[in-house]
Tab-separated table of C-alpha atoms and ligand atoms in Angstrom:
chain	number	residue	atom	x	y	z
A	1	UNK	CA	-19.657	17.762	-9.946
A	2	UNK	CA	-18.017	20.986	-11.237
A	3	UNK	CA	-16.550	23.691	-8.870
A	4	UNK	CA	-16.043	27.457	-9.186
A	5	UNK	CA	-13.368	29.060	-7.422
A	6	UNK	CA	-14.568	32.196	-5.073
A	7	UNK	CA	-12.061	34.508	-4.311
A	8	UNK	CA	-11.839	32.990	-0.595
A	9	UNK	CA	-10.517	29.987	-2.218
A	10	UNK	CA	-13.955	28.098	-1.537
A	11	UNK	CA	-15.445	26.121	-4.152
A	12	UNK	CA	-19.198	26.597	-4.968
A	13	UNK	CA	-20.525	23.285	-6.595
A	14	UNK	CA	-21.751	24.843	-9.453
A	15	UNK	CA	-25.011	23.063	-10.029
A	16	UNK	CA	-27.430	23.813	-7.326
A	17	UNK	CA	-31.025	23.427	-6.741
A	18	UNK	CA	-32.797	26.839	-6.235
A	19	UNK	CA	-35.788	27.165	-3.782
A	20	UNK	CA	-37.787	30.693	-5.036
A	21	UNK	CA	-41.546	29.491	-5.202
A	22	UNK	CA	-40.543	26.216	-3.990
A	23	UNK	CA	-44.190	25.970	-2.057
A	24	UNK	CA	-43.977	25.314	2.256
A	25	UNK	CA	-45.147	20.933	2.710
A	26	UNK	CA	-43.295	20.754	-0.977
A	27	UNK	CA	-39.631	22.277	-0.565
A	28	UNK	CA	-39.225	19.483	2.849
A	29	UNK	CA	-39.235	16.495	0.252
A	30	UNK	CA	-37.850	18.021	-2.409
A	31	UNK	CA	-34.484	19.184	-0.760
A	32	UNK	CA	-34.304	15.654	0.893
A	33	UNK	CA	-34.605	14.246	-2.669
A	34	UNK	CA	-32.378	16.587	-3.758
A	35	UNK	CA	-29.776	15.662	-1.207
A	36	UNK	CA	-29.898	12.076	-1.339
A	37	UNK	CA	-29.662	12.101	-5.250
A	38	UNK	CA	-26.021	14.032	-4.780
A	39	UNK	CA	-26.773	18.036	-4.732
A	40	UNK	CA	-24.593	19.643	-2.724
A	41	UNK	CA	-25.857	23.489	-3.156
A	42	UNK	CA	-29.001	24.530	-1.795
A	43	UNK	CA	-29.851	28.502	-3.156
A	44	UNK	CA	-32.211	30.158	-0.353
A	45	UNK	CA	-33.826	33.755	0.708
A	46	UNK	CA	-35.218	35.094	3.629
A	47	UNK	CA	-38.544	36.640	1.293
A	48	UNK	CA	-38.649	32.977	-0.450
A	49	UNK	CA	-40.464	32.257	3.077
A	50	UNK	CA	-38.946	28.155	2.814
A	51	UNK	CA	-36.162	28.777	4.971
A	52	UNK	CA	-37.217	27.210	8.255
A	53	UNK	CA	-39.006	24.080	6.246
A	54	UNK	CA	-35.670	23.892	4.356
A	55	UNK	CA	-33.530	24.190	7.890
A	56	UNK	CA	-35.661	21.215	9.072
A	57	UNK	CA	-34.612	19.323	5.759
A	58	UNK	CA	-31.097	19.772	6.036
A	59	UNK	CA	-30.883	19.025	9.767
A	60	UNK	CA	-32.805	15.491	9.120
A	61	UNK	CA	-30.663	14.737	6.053
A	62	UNK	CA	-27.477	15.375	7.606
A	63	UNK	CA	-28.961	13.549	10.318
A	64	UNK	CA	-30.220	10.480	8.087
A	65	UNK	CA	-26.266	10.445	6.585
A	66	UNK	CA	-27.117	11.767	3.602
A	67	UNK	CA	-24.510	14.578	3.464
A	68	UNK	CA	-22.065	16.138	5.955
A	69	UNK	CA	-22.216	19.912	6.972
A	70	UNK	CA	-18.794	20.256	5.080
A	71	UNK	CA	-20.134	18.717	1.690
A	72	UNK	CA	-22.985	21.202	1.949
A	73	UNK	CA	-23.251	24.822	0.199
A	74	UNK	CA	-25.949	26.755	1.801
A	75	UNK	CA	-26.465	30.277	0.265
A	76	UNK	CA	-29.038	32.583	1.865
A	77	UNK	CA	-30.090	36.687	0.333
A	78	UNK	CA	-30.259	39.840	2.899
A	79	UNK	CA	-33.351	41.401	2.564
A	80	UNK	CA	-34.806	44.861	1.322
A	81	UNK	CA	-35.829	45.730	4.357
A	82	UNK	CA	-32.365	45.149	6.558
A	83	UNK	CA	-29.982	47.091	4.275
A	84	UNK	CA	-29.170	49.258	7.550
A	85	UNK	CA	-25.803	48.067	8.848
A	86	UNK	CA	-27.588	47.224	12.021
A	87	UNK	CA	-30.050	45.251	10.469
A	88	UNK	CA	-27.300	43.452	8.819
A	89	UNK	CA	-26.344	40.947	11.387
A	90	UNK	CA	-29.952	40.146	12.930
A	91	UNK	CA	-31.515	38.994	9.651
A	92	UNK	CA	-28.589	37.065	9.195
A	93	UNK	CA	-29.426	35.597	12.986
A	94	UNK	CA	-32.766	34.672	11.693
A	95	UNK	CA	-31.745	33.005	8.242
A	96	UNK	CA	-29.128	30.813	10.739
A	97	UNK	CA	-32.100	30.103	13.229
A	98	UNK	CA	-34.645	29.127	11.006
A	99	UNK	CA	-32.132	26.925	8.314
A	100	UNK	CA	-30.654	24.989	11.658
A	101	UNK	CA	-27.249	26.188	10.829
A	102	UNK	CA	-24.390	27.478	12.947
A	103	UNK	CA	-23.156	28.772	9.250
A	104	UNK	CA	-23.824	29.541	5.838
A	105	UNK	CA	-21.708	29.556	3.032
A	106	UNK	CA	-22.673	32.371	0.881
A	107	UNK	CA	-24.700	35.704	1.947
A	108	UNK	CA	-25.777	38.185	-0.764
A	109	UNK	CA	-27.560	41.780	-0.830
A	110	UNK	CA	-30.427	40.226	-2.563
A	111	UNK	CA	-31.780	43.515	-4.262
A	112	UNK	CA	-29.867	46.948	-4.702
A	113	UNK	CA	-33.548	48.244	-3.398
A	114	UNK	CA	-33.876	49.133	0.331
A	115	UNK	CA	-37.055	49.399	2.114
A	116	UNK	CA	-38.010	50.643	5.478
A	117	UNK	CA	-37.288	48.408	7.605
A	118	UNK	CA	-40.324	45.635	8.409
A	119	UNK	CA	-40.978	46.482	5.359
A	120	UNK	CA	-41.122	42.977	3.424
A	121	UNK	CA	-43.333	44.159	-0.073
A	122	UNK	CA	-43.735	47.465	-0.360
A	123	UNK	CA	-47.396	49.034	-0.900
A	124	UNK	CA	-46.942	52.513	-1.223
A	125	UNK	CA	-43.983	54.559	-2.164
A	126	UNK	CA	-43.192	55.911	1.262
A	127	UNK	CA	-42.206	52.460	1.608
A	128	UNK	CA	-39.127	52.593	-0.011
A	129	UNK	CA	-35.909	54.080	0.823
A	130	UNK	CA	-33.964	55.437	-1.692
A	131	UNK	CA	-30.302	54.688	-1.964
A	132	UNK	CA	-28.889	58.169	-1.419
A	133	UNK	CA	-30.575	57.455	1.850
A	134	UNK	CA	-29.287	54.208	2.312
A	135	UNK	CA	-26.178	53.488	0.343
A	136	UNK	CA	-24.996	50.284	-1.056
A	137	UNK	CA	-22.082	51.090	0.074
A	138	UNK	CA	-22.938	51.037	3.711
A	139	UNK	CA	-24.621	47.647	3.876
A	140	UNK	CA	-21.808	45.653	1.866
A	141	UNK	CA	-19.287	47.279	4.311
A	142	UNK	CA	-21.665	45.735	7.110
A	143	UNK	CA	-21.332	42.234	4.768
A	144	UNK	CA	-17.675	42.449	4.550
A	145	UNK	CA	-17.918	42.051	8.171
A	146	UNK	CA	-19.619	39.155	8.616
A	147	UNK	CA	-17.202	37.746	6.754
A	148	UNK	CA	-15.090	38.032	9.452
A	149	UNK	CA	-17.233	36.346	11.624
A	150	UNK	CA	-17.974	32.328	12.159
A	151	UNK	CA	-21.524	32.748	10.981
A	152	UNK	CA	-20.613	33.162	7.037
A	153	UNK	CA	-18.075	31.602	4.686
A	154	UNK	CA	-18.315	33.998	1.791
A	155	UNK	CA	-20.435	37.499	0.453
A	156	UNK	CA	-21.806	38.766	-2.407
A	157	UNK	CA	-24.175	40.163	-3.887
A	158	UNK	CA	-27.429	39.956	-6.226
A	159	UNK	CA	-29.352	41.768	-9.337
A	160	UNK	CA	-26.156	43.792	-9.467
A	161	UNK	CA	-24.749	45.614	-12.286
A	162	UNK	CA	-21.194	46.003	-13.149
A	163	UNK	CA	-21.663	49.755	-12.234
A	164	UNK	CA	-22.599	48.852	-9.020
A	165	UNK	CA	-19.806	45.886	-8.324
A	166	UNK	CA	-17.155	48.915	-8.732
A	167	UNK	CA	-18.838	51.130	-6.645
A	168	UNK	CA	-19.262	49.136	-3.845
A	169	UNK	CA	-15.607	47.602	-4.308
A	170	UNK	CA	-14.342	50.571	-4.536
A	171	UNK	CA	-15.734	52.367	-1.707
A	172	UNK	CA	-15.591	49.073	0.682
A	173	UNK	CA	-12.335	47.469	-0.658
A	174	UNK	CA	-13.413	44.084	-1.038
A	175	UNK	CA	-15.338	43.102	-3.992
A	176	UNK	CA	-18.482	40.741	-4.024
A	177	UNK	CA	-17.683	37.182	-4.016
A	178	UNK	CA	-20.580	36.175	-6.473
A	179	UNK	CA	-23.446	38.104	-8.036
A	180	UNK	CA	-26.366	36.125	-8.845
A	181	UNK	CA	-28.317	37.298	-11.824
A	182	UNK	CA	-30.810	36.266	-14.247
A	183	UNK	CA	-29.340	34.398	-16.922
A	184	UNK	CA	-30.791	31.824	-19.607
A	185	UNK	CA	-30.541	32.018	-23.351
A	186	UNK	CA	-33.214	34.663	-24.537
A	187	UNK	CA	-31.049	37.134	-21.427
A	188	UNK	CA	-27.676	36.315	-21.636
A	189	UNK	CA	-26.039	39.738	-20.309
A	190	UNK	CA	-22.939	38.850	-22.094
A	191	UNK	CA	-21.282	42.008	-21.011
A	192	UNK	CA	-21.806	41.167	-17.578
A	193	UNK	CA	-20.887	37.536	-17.528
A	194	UNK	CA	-17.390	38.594	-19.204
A	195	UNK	CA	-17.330	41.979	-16.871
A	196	UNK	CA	-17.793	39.469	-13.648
A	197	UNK	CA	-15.130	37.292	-14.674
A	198	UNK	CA	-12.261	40.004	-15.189
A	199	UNK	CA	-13.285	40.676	-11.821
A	200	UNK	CA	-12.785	37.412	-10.335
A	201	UNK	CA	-16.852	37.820	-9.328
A	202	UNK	CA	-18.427	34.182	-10.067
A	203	UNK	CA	-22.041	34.504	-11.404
A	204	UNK	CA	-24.393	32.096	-10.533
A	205	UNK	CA	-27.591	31.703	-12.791
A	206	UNK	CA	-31.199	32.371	-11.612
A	207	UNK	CA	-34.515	31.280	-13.521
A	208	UNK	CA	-32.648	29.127	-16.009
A	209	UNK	CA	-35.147	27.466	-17.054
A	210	UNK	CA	-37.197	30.443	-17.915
A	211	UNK	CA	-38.912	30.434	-14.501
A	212	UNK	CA	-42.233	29.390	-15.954
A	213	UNK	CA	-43.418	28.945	-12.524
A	214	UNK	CA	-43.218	32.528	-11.276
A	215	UNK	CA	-46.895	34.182	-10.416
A	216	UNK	CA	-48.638	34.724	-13.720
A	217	UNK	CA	-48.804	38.784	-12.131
A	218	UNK	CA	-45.218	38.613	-13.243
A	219	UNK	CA	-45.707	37.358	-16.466
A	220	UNK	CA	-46.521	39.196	-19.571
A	221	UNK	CA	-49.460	38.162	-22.226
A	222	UNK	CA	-46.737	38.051	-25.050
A	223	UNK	CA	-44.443	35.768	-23.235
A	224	UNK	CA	-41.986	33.251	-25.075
A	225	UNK	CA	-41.404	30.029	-23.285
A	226	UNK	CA	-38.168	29.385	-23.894
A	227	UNK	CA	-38.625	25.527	-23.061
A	228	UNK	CA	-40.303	25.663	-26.464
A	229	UNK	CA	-37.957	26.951	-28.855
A	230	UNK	CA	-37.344	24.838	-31.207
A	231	UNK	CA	-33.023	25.047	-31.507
A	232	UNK	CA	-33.706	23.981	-27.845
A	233	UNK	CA	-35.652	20.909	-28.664
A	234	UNK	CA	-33.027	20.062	-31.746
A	235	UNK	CA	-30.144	20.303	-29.158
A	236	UNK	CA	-31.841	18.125	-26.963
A	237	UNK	CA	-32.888	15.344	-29.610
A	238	UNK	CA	-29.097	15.381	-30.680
A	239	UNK	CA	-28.249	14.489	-26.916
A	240	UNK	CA	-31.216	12.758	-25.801
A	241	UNK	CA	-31.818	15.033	-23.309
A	242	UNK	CA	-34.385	17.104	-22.360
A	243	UNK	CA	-34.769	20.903	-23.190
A	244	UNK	CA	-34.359	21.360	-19.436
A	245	UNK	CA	-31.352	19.447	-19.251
A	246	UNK	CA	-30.008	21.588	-22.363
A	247	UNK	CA	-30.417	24.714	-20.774
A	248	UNK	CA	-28.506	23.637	-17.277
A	249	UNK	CA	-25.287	22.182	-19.516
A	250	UNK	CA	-25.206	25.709	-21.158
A	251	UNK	CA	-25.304	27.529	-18.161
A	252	UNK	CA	-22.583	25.334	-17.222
A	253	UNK	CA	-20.395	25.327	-20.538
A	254	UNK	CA	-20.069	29.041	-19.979
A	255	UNK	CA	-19.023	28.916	-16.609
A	256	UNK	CA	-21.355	29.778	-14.743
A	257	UNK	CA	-23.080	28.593	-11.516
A	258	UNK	CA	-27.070	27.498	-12.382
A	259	UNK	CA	-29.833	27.124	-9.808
A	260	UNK	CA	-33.166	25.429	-11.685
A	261	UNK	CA	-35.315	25.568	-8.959
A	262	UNK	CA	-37.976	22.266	-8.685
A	263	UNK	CA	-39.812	20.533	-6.617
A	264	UNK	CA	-40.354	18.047	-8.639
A	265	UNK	CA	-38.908	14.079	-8.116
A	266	UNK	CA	-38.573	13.417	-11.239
A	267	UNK	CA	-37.207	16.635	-12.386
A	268	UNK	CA	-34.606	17.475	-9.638
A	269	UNK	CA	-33.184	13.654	-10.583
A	270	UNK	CA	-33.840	14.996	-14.344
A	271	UNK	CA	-31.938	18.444	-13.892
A	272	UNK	CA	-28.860	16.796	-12.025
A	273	UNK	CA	-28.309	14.253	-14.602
A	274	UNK	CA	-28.143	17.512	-16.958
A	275	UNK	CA	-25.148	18.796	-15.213
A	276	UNK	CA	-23.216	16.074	-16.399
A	277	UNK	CA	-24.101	16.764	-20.035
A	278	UNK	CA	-21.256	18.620	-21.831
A	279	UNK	CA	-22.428	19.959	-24.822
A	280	UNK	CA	-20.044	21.185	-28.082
A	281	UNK	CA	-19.190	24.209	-29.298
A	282	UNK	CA	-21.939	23.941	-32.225
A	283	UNK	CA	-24.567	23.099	-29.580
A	284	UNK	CA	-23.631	26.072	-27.118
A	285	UNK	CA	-23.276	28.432	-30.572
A	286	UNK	CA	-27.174	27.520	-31.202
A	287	UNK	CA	-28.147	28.266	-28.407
A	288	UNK	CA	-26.413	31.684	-27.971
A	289	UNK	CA	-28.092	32.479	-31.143
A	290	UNK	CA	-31.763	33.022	-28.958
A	291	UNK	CA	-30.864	36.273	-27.484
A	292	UNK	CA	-33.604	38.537	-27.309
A	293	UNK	CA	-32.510	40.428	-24.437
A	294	UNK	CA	-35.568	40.029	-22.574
A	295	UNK	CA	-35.597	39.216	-18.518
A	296	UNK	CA	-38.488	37.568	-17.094
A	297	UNK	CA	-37.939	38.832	-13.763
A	298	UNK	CA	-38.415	42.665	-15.062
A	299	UNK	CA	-37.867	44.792	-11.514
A	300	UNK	CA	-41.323	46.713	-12.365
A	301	UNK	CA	-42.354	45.386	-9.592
A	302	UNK	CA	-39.659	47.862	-7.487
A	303	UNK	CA	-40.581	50.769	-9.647
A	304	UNK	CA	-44.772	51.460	-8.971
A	305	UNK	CA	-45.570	55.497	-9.576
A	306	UNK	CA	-43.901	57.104	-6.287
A	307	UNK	CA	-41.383	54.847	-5.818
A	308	UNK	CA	-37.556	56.283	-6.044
A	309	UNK	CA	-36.440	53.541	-8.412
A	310	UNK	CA	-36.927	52.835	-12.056
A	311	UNK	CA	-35.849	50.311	-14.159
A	312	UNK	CA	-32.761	52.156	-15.834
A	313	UNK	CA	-31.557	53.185	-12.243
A	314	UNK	CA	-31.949	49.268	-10.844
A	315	UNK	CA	-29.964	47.898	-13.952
A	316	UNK	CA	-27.529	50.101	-14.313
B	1	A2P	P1	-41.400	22.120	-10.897
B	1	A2P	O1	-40.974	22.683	-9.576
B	1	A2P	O2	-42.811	21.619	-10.889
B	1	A2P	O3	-40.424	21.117	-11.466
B	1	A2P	P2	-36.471	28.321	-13.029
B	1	A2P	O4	-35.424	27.575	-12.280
B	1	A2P	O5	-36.016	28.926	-14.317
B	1	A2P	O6	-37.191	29.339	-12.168
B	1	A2P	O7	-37.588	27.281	-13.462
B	1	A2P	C1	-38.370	26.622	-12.512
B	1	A2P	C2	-39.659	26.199	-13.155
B	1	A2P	O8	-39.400	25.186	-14.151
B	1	A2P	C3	-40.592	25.575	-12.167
B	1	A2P	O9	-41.910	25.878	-12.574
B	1	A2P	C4	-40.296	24.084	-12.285
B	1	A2P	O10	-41.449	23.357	-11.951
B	1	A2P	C5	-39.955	23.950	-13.740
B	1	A2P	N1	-38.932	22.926	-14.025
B	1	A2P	C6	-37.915	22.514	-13.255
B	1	A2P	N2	-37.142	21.623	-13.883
B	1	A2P	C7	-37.680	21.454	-15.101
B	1	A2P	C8	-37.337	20.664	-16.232
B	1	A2P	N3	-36.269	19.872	-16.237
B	1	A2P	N4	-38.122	20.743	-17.321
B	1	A2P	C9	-39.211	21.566	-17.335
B	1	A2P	N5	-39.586	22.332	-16.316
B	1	A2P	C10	-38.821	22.292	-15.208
C-alpha cells in the first residue's frame, strides 16, 4: 500500500477507510472487516458520533491479531465547539478515551468555524463564534502543542484554504501537516492540491465517491451522481473495475490520500482492491475532464441568516 510522507517524517497509508455516516451497530463490523482485509488508516471525528464503537473495534482487532498499534493510522477532527486553547486538550482526552487509544496519529481543526463551546450544531446564530473572536490562529498554536505531547503523532488541519494554511503558519510557525478537503472529479480544487504540495501539506480526499450517502437535507434536487457519468463507467469497463474503484485510483494517481467511507463487506473489500489499480495518463486525463467545480458538502449549513460566516469567508 502507498505512503505519503508528512513533514514529521511519518507515513500516512494513503488509502484509508473513512467513517462520516458510518451508522453506530454498522461501523463495529465494518472497521473489523476493514482491518482484517489489510487497511491500515481509519479517518474519524468527534461529531461523526462512531468513535467509541470504532475504539471498541480497534481494541478487539488488535486484540484478535489482526493489526499491531504501530501498523495502525488513526486520525481523529477537533471540534467546532473546542477551538478555545483550553478546550484543545480535553476533547482530545475524550477522542483518546472513547477510540481505546493511548495515541492518535493525526489530529485536525475539523472546520475553520468555532462555536460556543457545548455547542455541537448550532441552532441560532448566537451560537456561533466568529473568528475575530476566536482566531485560527490561537487554536492551531494550542495543536502545535499537542504535538509535543505523547497523545498525538502529527496535526493538521481540515476544510482549509490556502489563505488560511499561511495564516496560521505564519502566525504559529509550524504549518499543518495535512488538510483534508473535499476532492473527487466534478471538485477537483486544482489550485489547492498544487498550492498544498509546494507547501509540503499532504491532502487527503473526503467524499470521493461523491458521498451519495450524506442526508438527502444536504443534497440538492439538481444533483449529478458522479458514480454515473458515463467517462467513469468507460474507464472502468477498460479496467474491469468498478466506477468506485476508478475514482479511488485517481485520487491516488494524483497523490493524494482518499478516504471512501463504507460500511459495506463487499464494498470496503471492493474499494481496497481499487487502490491497487494504477490507471494511465489517458484514463486520469478523462477523468480530469468532469470538472464542474461543484462541492457536495456546500458549508451552507455554517452560514444560516445571523450567523457570522458565509460561504466566500469559509472558502477563502
Ligand atoms: P455504503 O456504506 O453502503 O457502501 P464517500 O466516501 O464519497 O462519502 O461515499 C460513501 C458513499 O458511497 C456511501 O453511501 C457508501 O455506501 C457508498 N459506497 C462506498 N463504496 C462504494 C463503491 N465502491 N461503489 C458505490 N458506492 C460506494
Amino acid at each position: 500500500m502507498g505512503h505519503l510522507t508528512l513533514r514529521s517524517g511519518d507515513a500516512l497509508p494513503a488509502f484509508g477507510l473513512g467513517t462520516w455516516l458510518s451508522e453506530p451497530g454498522e461501523v463495529y463490523q465494518a472497521v473489523r472487516r476493514a482491518l482484517e482485509l489489510g487497511y491500515r488508516h481509519i479517518d474519524c471525528a468527534w461529531i461523526y458520533q462512531n468513535e467509541a464503537e470504532i475504539g471498541k473495534a480497534l481494541e478487539d482487532a488488535m486484540a484478535a491479531g489482526d493489526v499491531k498499534r504501530e501498523a495502525l493510522w488513526v486520525t481523529s477532527k477537533l471540534w467546532n465547539d473546542a477551538h478555545a486553547p483550553e478546550h484543545v486538550r480535553p476533547a482530545l482526552a475524550g477522542t483518546l478515551k472513547d477510540l481505546r487509544l493511548e495515541y492518535i496519529d493525526l489530529y485536525l481543526v475539523h472546520w475553520p468555524v468555532a462555536h460556543r463551546h457545548g455547542v455541537a450544531r448550532p441552532r441560532e446564530s448566537s451560537d456561533f463564534l466568529p473568528l475575530e473572536q476566536m482566531p485560527l490562529e490561537k487554536t492551531w498554536g494550542a495543536m502545535v502543542e499537542l504535538e509535543q505531547t505523547d497523545l498525538v503523532r502529527n496535526v493538521g488541519v481540515s476544510n482549509h484554504s490556502l489563505t488560511k494554511i499561511d495564516q496560521i503558519t505564519r502566525a504559529v510557525g509550524t504549518r499543518p501537516a495535512v488538510n483534508q478537503v473535499e476532492m473527487h472529479p466534478f471538485h477537483q480544487q486544482r489550485e489547492l492540491l498544487a498550492g498544498c504540495k509546494s507547501r509540503d501539506v499532504v491532502v487527503t480526499a473526503y467524499s470521493p465517491l461523491g458521498s451519495r450517502g450524506r442526508p438527502e437535507g444536504m443534497k440538492r434536487d439538481d444533483e449529478v451522481p458522479l458514480l454515473e457519468q458515463p467517462a467513469l463507467a468507460e474507464v472502468a469497463a477498460e479496467l474491469d473495475a468498478t466506477p468506485g474503484q476508478v475514482l479511488i485510483a485517481w485520487a491516488l494517481a494524483r497523490g493524494t490520500a482518499v478516504i471512501p467511507k463504507s460500511t459495506n463487506a463487499d464494498r470496503i473489500a471492493q474499494n481496497l482492491r481499487g487502490s491497487e489499480i494504477e490507471l494511465t495518463p489517458r484514463q486520469v486525463g478523462r477523468l480530469d475532464e468532469l470538472e464542474r467545480g461543484e462541492r457536495y458538502v456546500t458549508g451552507d449549513f455554517w452560514c444560516p441568516p445571523g450567523s457570522p460566516y458565509t460561504l466566500a469567508s469559509l472558502w477563502g
